[in-house]
Coordinates of C-alpha atoms and ligand atoms in Angstrom, one line a residue:
X1 CA 21.4 1.5 13.8
X2 CA 20.0 0.8 10.4
X3 CA 16.8 1.7 8.8
X4 CA 15.0 0.2 5.8
X5 CA 12.1 1.5 3.8
X6 CA 9.8 -0.9 1.9
X7 CA 7.8 0.6 -0.9
X8 CA 5.6 -0.8 -3.7
X9 CA 6.9 -0.2 -7.2
X10 CA 3.7 -0.7 -9.1
X11 CA 0.0 0.1 -8.4
X12 CA 0.0 -1.4 -4.9
X13 CA -0.8 -5.1 -4.0
X14 CA 2.8 -6.1 -4.8
X15 CA 3.0 -8.3 -1.6
X16 CA 4.7 -5.7 0.6
X17 CA 3.1 -7.2 3.7
X18 CA 4.8 -10.5 3.0
X19 CA 8.2 -8.8 2.5
X20 CA 7.8 -6.5 5.5
X21 CA 6.8 -9.5 7.7
X22 CA 10.0 -11.2 6.6
X23 CA 12.2 -8.2 7.2
X24 CA 10.4 -7.5 10.5
X25 CA 12.2 -10.6 11.8
X26 CA 15.3 -8.5 12.1
X27 CA 13.7 -5.1 12.9
X28 CA 12.9 -3.7 16.3
X29 CA 10.3 -1.1 15.2
X30 CA 7.9 -1.3 12.2
X31 CA 6.3 1.9 11.1
X32 CA 3.4 2.7 8.8
X33 CA 3.7 6.3 7.4
X34 CA 0.8 7.0 5.0
X35 CA -2.6 5.8 3.8
X36 CA -5.2 4.3 5.9
X37 CA -7.5 1.3 6.0
X38 CA -7.6 1.5 2.2
X39 CA -4.6 -0.8 2.3
X40 CA -4.7 -4.5 2.8
X41 CA -1.9 -6.9 3.6
X42 CA -2.4 -10.7 3.8
X43 CA 0.3 -12.4 5.8
X44 CA 0.3 -16.2 6.4
X45 CA 2.1 -17.5 9.5
X46 CA 1.9 -21.3 10.0
X47 CA -1.6 -22.3 9.0
X48 CA -3.1 -18.9 9.9
X49 CA -3.9 -16.1 7.6
X50 CA -4.0 -12.5 8.9
X51 CA -5.5 -9.6 7.0
X52 CA -4.1 -6.3 8.1
X53 CA -5.4 -2.9 7.0
X54 CA -4.0 -0.2 9.4
X55 CA -1.7 -2.0 11.8
X56 CA 1.8 -2.6 10.5
X57 CA 2.7 -6.2 9.8
X58 CA 5.3 -6.1 12.6
X59 CA 2.4 -6.8 15.0
X60 CA 2.7 -10.4 14.1
X61 CA 6.0 -10.5 15.9
X62 CA 5.4 -10.2 19.6
X63 CA 8.7 -8.6 20.5
X64 CA 8.6 -5.7 17.9
X65 CA 7.0 -2.3 18.2
X66 CA 4.4 -1.4 15.6
X67 CA 3.9 2.3 14.9
X68 CA 1.1 4.1 13.1
X69 CA 2.8 7.3 12.1
X70 CA 1.4 10.9 11.8
X71 CA 1.0 10.6 8.0
X72 CA -1.6 7.8 8.3
X73 CA -5.3 8.7 8.4
X74 CA -7.1 6.6 11.0
X75 CA -10.7 5.4 11.0
X76 CA -11.0 4.7 14.7
X77 CA -13.9 2.3 14.2
X78 CA -11.8 0.3 11.8
X79 CA -8.7 0.4 14.1
X80 CA -10.6 -0.7 17.2
X81 CA -12.1 -3.6 15.2
X82 CA -8.7 -4.6 13.8
X83 CA -7.2 -4.6 17.3
X84 CA -10.1 -6.7 18.6
X85 CA -9.8 -9.1 15.8
X86 CA -6.1 -9.6 16.3
X87 CA -6.6 -10.1 20.0
X88 CA -9.2 -12.7 19.3
X89 CA -6.7 -14.6 17.1
X90 CA -4.3 -14.5 20.0
X91 CA -2.0 -11.7 18.7
X92 CA -0.9 -9.2 21.4
X93 CA -1.2 -5.6 20.4
X94 CA 0.6 -4.3 23.6
X95 CA 3.5 -2.9 21.5
X96 CA 1.3 -0.8 19.2
X97 CA 1.9 3.0 19.2
X98 CA -0.4 5.5 17.5
X99 CA 0.7 9.0 16.6
X100 CA -1.1 11.8 18.4
X101 CA -0.7 13.9 15.2
X102 CA -2.4 11.4 12.8
X103 CA -5.7 12.7 11.3
X104 CA -9.0 10.9 11.8
X105 CA -11.3 9.5 9.2
X106 CA -14.8 10.7 10.2
X107 CA -18.2 9.2 9.1
X108 CA -18.8 12.1 6.8
X109 CA -15.5 11.4 5.0
X110 CA -16.8 8.0 4.1
X111 CA -20.1 9.4 2.9
X112 CA -18.4 12.1 0.9
X113 CA -16.1 9.4 -0.7
X114 CA -19.1 7.4 -1.7
X115 CA -21.1 10.3 -3.1
X116 CA -18.2 11.9 -5.0
X117 CA -17.4 8.6 -6.6
X118 CA -21.0 8.0 -7.6
X119 CA -21.3 11.6 -8.9
X120 CA -18.3 11.1 -11.2
X121 CA -20.1 8.2 -13.0
X122 CA -17.9 6.8 -15.8
X123 CA -15.0 9.0 -14.6
X124 CA -14.9 7.6 -11.1
X125 CA -11.5 6.9 -9.6
X126 CA -12.5 3.6 -8.2
X127 CA -11.5 4.5 -4.6
X128 CA -11.9 2.0 -1.8
X129 CA -14.6 4.3 -0.4
X130 CA -13.1 4.3 3.0
X131 CA -13.0 8.1 3.3
X132 CA -9.3 8.3 2.8
X133 CA -9.3 11.1 0.1
X134 CA -11.8 13.4 2.0
X135 CA -9.8 13.0 5.2
X136 CA -6.6 14.1 3.5
X137 CA -8.6 16.9 1.9
X138 CA -9.6 18.2 5.3
X139 CA -6.0 17.9 6.6
X140 CA -4.8 20.0 3.7
X141 CA -7.5 22.7 4.0
X142 CA -6.7 22.7 7.8
X143 CA -10.0 21.6 9.2
X144 CA -9.0 18.0 10.0
X145 CA -9.4 16.4 13.4
X146 CA -6.4 14.7 14.8
X147 CA -5.9 11.9 17.3
X148 CA -4.8 14.4 20.0
X149 CA -8.1 16.2 19.5
X150 CA -10.0 12.9 20.0
X151 CA -8.4 12.5 23.4
X152 CA -9.7 15.9 24.6
X153 CA -13.6 15.8 24.7
X154 CA -14.0 19.6 24.6
X155 CA -11.7 20.2 21.6
X156 CA -13.1 17.2 19.8
X157 CA -16.7 18.3 20.3
X158 CA -15.9 21.9 19.1
X159 CA -14.0 20.6 16.0
X160 CA -16.8 18.2 15.2
X161 CA -19.4 20.9 15.5
X162 CA -17.4 23.2 13.2
X163 CA -17.0 20.5 10.7
X164 CA -20.6 19.3 10.8
X165 CA -21.9 22.8 10.0
X166 CA -19.9 22.8 6.8
X167 CA -20.3 19.1 5.9
X168 CA -24.0 19.0 6.5
X169 CA -24.5 22.1 4.3
X170 CA -22.6 20.3 1.6
X171 CA -24.4 17.0 2.0
X172 CA -27.8 18.5 2.3
X173 CA -27.7 21.6 -0.1
X174 CA -25.3 20.3 -2.8
X175 CA -25.8 16.5 -2.7
X176 CA -29.4 16.5 -1.3
X177 CA -28.7 13.7 1.2
X178 CA -29.2 13.6 5.0
X179 CA -26.5 15.2 7.1
X180 CA -25.1 13.9 10.4
X181 CA -26.2 14.5 14.0
X182 CA -23.4 15.5 16.3
X183 CA -24.4 13.0 19.0
X184 CA -24.4 10.1 16.6
X185 CA -20.7 10.7 16.0
X186 CA -19.6 12.1 19.4
X187 CA -20.8 9.1 21.4
X188 CA -19.1 6.3 19.5
X189 CA -15.9 8.4 18.9
X190 CA -15.5 9.0 22.6
X191 CA -15.8 5.3 23.1
X192 CA -13.1 4.7 20.5
X193 CA -11.0 7.3 22.3
X194 CA -11.2 5.3 25.5
X195 CA -10.1 2.1 23.7
X196 CA -7.3 3.8 21.9
X197 CA -5.8 6.3 24.3
X198 CA -3.4 3.8 25.9
X199 CA -1.6 3.4 22.6
X200 CA -1.3 7.1 21.7
X201 CA 2.0 8.9 21.9
X202 CA 4.3 11.3 20.0
X203 CA 5.6 8.6 17.7
X204 CA 8.2 10.9 16.1
X205 CA 9.9 11.1 19.5
X206 CA 9.7 7.3 19.9
X207 CA 11.1 6.6 16.4
X208 CA 14.0 9.1 16.7
X209 CA 14.8 7.8 20.2
X210 CA 14.8 4.2 19.0
X211 CA 17.2 5.2 16.2
X212 CA 19.5 6.9 18.7
X213 CA 19.6 3.7 20.8
X214 CA 20.7 1.8 17.7
X215 CA 17.4 0.0 17.1
X216 CA 16.6 -1.3 13.6
X217 CA 13.8 0.5 12.0
X218 CA 11.5 -0.7 9.2
X219 CA 9.2 1.7 7.4
X220 CA 6.3 -0.1 5.6
X221 CA 4.7 1.7 2.7
X222 CA 1.1 1.1 1.7
X223 CA -0.2 1.2 -1.9
X224 CA 2.5 1.8 -4.5
X225 CA 4.5 4.3 -6.6
X226 CA 1.9 4.8 -9.3
X227 CA -0.7 5.6 -6.6
X228 CA 1.4 8.4 -5.2
X229 CA -0.5 11.7 -5.2
X230 CA 2.4 13.6 -6.8
X231 CA 4.2 10.9 -8.9
X232 CA 1.5 8.4 -9.6
X233 CA -1.0 8.2 -12.5
X234 CA -2.9 11.3 -11.3
X235 CA -5.9 11.5 -10.8
X236 CA -6.2 7.7 -10.5
X237 CA -4.1 7.8 -7.3
X238 CA -4.5 7.7 -3.6
X239 CA -4.2 10.9 -1.6
X240 CA -0.9 10.3 0.2
X241 CA 2.8 9.6 -0.6
X242 CA 3.6 5.8 -0.8
X243 CA 7.0 6.6 -2.3
X244 CA 10.1 6.7 0.0
X245 CA 9.9 10.5 0.2
X246 CA 6.7 10.0 2.2
X247 CA 8.5 8.4 5.1
X248 CA 10.1 11.6 6.4
X249 CA 6.9 13.5 6.5
X250 CA 4.7 10.6 7.6
X251 CA 6.9 9.4 10.4
X252 CA 8.5 12.6 11.6
X253 CA 12.1 11.7 10.8
X254 CA 14.9 13.3 8.7
X255 CA 16.1 11.8 5.4
X256 CA 19.5 11.1 7.0
X257 CA 17.9 8.4 9.1
X258 CA 17.1 6.3 6.0
X259 CA 19.8 3.8 4.9
X260 CA 18.1 1.5 2.4
X261 CA 15.0 1.5 0.3
X262 CA 13.6 -1.8 -0.9
X263 CA 11.2 -1.8 -3.8
X264 CA 8.7 -4.6 -4.0
X265 CA 8.1 -5.8 -7.5
X266 CA 5.4 -8.3 -8.3
X267 CA 6.6 -10.6 -11.1
X268 CA 3.7 -9.3 -13.3
X269 CA 1.6 -6.2 -13.0
X270 CA -1.8 -5.6 -11.4
X271 CA -4.0 -2.7 -10.7
X272 CA -7.4 -2.0 -9.1
X273 CA -9.5 1.0 -9.9
X274 CA -9.5 2.9 -13.2
X275 CA -6.8 4.4 -15.4
X276 CA -4.6 3.4 -18.3
X277 CA -2.5 0.2 -17.9
X278 CA -0.3 -0.5 -21.0
X279 CA 0.5 -4.1 -20.4
X280 CA -3.0 -5.2 -19.3
X281 CA -4.1 -8.6 -20.5
X282 CA -7.8 -8.8 -21.2
X283 CA -7.6 -12.4 -22.2
X284 CA -7.2 -15.9 -20.8
X285 CA -3.6 -15.2 -19.8
X286 CA -4.9 -12.3 -17.6
X287 CA -7.6 -14.7 -16.2
X288 CA -4.9 -17.4 -15.5
X289 CA -2.8 -14.9 -13.6
X290 CA -5.8 -13.6 -11.6
X291 CA -7.0 -17.0 -10.6
X292 CA -3.5 -18.5 -9.9
X293 CA -2.3 -15.5 -8.0
X294 CA -5.6 -14.9 -6.3
X295 CA -5.7 -11.3 -7.5
X296 CA -8.7 -10.0 -5.6
X297 CA -8.5 -7.0 -3.3
X298 CA -7.9 -7.7 0.4
X299 CA -9.9 -4.6 1.3
X300 CA -12.6 -4.6 -1.3
X301 CA -12.6 -8.1 -2.8
X302 CA -12.6 -6.5 -6.3
X303 CA -10.9 -8.5 -9.0
X304 CA -7.6 -6.9 -10.0
X305 CA -6.7 -6.1 -13.6
X306 CA -3.7 -8.2 -14.5
X307 CA -0.9 -7.8 -17.1
X308 CA 2.7 -8.5 -18.0
X309 CA 5.7 -7.1 -16.1
X310 CA 6.4 -3.5 -17.1
X311 CA 10.0 -2.4 -16.6
X312 CA 9.2 1.2 -17.6
X313 CA 7.3 1.3 -14.3
X314 CA 10.0 -0.4 -12.3
X315 CA 12.7 2.0 -13.6
X316 CA 10.4 4.9 -12.7
X317 CA 10.0 3.6 -9.2
X318 CA 13.7 3.1 -8.8
X319 CA 14.2 6.8 -9.8
X320 CA 11.5 8.4 -7.7
X321 CA 12.2 6.4 -4.5
X322 CA 16.0 6.0 -5.0
X323 CA 15.7 2.3 -4.6
X324 CA 18.7 0.4 -3.3
X325 CA 17.5 -3.1 -4.2
X326 CA 14.3 -5.0 -5.1
X327 CA 12.3 -7.9 -3.8
X328 CA 10.4 -9.9 -6.4
X329 CA 7.1 -11.5 -5.3
X330 CA 4.7 -14.1 -6.7
X331 CA 7.2 -15.6 -9.1
X332 CA 5.4 -18.9 -8.5
X333 CA 2.2 -17.5 -10.1
X334 CA 3.8 -17.4 -13.6
X335 CA 4.6 -21.1 -13.6
X336 CA 2.6 -23.0 -16.2
X337 CA 2.7 -20.2 -18.8
X338 CA 4.5 -21.4 -22.0
X339 CA 5.7 -17.9 -22.9
X340 CA 6.3 -14.8 -20.8
X341 CA 6.6 -11.2 -21.9
X342 CA 8.5 -8.3 -20.3
X343 CA 7.7 -4.8 -21.4
X344 CA 11.0 -2.9 -22.0
X345 CA 9.7 0.4 -23.3
X346 CA 6.6 2.1 -24.9
X347 CA 6.0 3.0 -28.5
X348 CA 4.1 6.3 -28.7
X349 CA 3.2 7.4 -32.2
X350 CA 6.6 7.1 -34.0
X351 CA 8.7 7.5 -30.9
X352 CA 10.1 5.1 -28.3
X353 CA 9.5 6.2 -24.7
X354 CA 11.7 4.8 -22.0
X355 CA 10.5 7.1 -19.2
X356 CA 7.1 6.8 -17.6
X357 CA 5.0 9.7 -19.0
X358 CA 3.0 12.2 -16.9
X359 CA 0.0 12.5 -19.3
X360 CA -2.6 9.8 -19.0
X361 CA -3.6 10.5 -22.6
X362 CA -0.1 9.7 -23.7
X363 CA 0.1 6.7 -21.4
X364 CA -3.2 5.4 -22.8
X365 CA -1.9 5.6 -26.3
X366 CA 1.4 3.9 -25.5
X367 CA 2.0 0.5 -27.0
X368 CA 4.2 -1.8 -24.9
X369 CA 7.4 -3.1 -26.6
X370 CA 7.8 -6.7 -25.4
X371 CA 10.6 -9.2 -25.1
X372 CA 9.3 -12.7 -25.1
X373 CA 10.8 -15.4 -23.0
X374 CA 10.2 -19.1 -22.4
X375 CA 8.2 -20.0 -19.2
X376 CA 8.5 -22.9 -16.9
X377 CA 6.1 -25.6 -15.8
X378 CA 7.6 -26.7 -12.5
X379 CA 6.0 -25.8 -9.2
X380 CA 8.7 -23.7 -7.6
X381 CA 7.0 -23.0 -4.2
X382 CA 9.2 -25.4 -2.3
X383 CA 12.5 -24.2 -3.7
X384 CA 14.7 -22.4 -1.2
X385 CA 17.9 -22.0 -3.3
X386 CA 18.3 -19.7 -6.2
X387 CA 20.3 -22.2 -8.2
X388 CA 17.5 -24.8 -7.9
X389 CA 15.0 -22.5 -9.6
X390 CA 14.2 -23.7 -13.2
X391 CA 16.6 -22.1 -15.7
X392 CA 13.8 -20.1 -17.4
X393 CA 12.7 -18.6 -14.0
X394 CA 16.3 -17.5 -13.3
X395 CA 16.6 -16.0 -16.9
X396 CA 13.4 -14.1 -16.2
X397 CA 14.8 -12.6 -13.0
X398 CA 18.1 -11.9 -14.5
X399 CA 16.6 -10.0 -17.4
X400 CA 14.4 -8.0 -15.0
X401 CA 17.5 -7.1 -13.0
X402 CA 19.5 -6.2 -16.2
X403 CA 16.7 -4.1 -17.7
X404 CA 16.3 -2.1 -14.5
X405 CA 20.0 -2.1 -13.5
X406 CA 19.3 -3.1 -10.0
X407 CA 20.1 -6.1 -7.8
X408 CA 17.4 -8.5 -6.5
X409 CA 17.8 -9.2 -2.8
X410 CA 14.7 -11.4 -2.1
X411 CA 12.4 -13.6 -4.0
X412 CA 9.1 -14.8 -2.7
X413 CA 7.5 -17.9 -4.1
X414 CA 4.4 -18.4 -1.9
X415 CA 2.5 -16.7 0.9
X416 CA 4.1 -18.5 3.8
X417 CA 7.0 -17.0 5.8
X418 CA 9.3 -19.8 4.8
X419 CA 8.6 -19.5 1.1
X420 CA 11.4 -17.2 0.2
X421 CA 14.9 -17.1 -1.3
X422 CA 17.4 -14.6 0.1
X423 CA 20.1 -13.4 -2.3
X424 CA 21.5 -10.5 -0.2
X425 CA 20.7 -9.6 3.3
X426 CA 18.9 -6.3 3.7
X427 CA 19.4 -5.4 7.4
Ligands
IMP501 P1 -8.4 5.5 -2.2 O1 -7.1 5.4 -1.6 O2 -9.5 4.7 -1.5 O3 -8.8 7.0 -2.2 O4 -8.4 5.0 -3.7 C1 -7.7 5.7 -4.7 C2 -7.0 4.7 -5.7 O5 -6.0 4.0 -5.0 C3 -8.0 3.7 -6.2 O6 -7.6 3.4 -7.6 C4 -7.8 2.5 -5.3 O7 -8.2 1.3 -6.0 C5 -6.3 2.6 -5.1 N1 -5.9 1.9 -3.9 C6 -6.0 2.4 -2.6 N2 -5.5 1.5 -1.7 C7 -5.0 0.5 -2.5 C8 -4.2 -0.7 -2.1 O8 -3.9 -1.0 -1.0 N3 -3.9 -1.5 -3.2 C9 -4.2 -1.2 -4.5 N4 -4.8 -0.1 -4.8 C10 -5.2 0.8 -3.8

């Protein structure tokens, strides 16, 4: 038995779906453990492009099990439509399993996400407005509704009634907008229940059994380290735990079941939403990276903010997730830039900071310290051997590895399954 966790080391959108899809070739079970349909993975197989939001990338491999763990928040409307869209594209979802303990995103969560973002004005977080934060809030204050509740009409109706009393008071009295009618939620949700019930099970039992039988497990993180509710750039974070520590809670396993943690590092940095970003490029180099790397949100279509690679962030991700190795993605995007910069530390007032700071005020005032390197012009997307990469591309990777004191196991140089270079096998 072996189990591998894949996490994002930056602000999400590192290309985890691409790496998970590749590693899933060797895995038996692929598990999502946090987040919801705020996530978005684009995976290209042959000439087809699949956009996944809730369902693990393992679904694109017909012989693997794909599990949505208890730590995920599920919008059943979105899940049903993702299942239907995959089926229409000829992808079987018969091996999908959904945790009976996962919490539901309800229509009022989406409304509250919208309203609280609008109310914050300039201070908005820039959420995906999918209701993820409010659903996790309800889970924490212990009024959330879970998948197992959805499958029991009486319980679901009672919990919905209880929640609507409170939510409608909030919506109508505090925000001055129309509340929800029970029937308008009950009817479609019971239809979703019918469509989903065949996939629902105790996924913790399934995963632990699979481990006992010697199956290979792959845990797929959504978002990234700096969006972690505890260790990210709070409050500009999501409401779950994308770091490796989130796996145990969100999948119902013990830490002794985890053997390797792979951090996915995009060859440069991007972020969506607000908050300080020390290496951000508000110039034509930033525009070049955005256009060449197609840096637009899979879920929202928003243009991503782009900047140089920041090794302060990568070292932080290595520490908080205990990374064993890294996979570097989108190296091809940097081709064509004459000079490349890597941030090695921050200058804050008259001090040099090597560890990622907690305070956003401090982070906002940090000036990146850069090392400049020569770029390469060649198109590297068809290269399959490390030694055939241009010398400057190899130097860039070697410097990243050196500055972070970690080995690189995989390099991806294009969106297709075949566009990768394997340096060390992970499973
Ligand atoms: P929420 O997860 O929709 O509540 O959004 C909270 C923050 O996380 C915002 O800054 C979002 O832009 C960011 N975020 C959420 N999901 C993703 C993702 O999959 N990639 C990148 N950023 C994300």
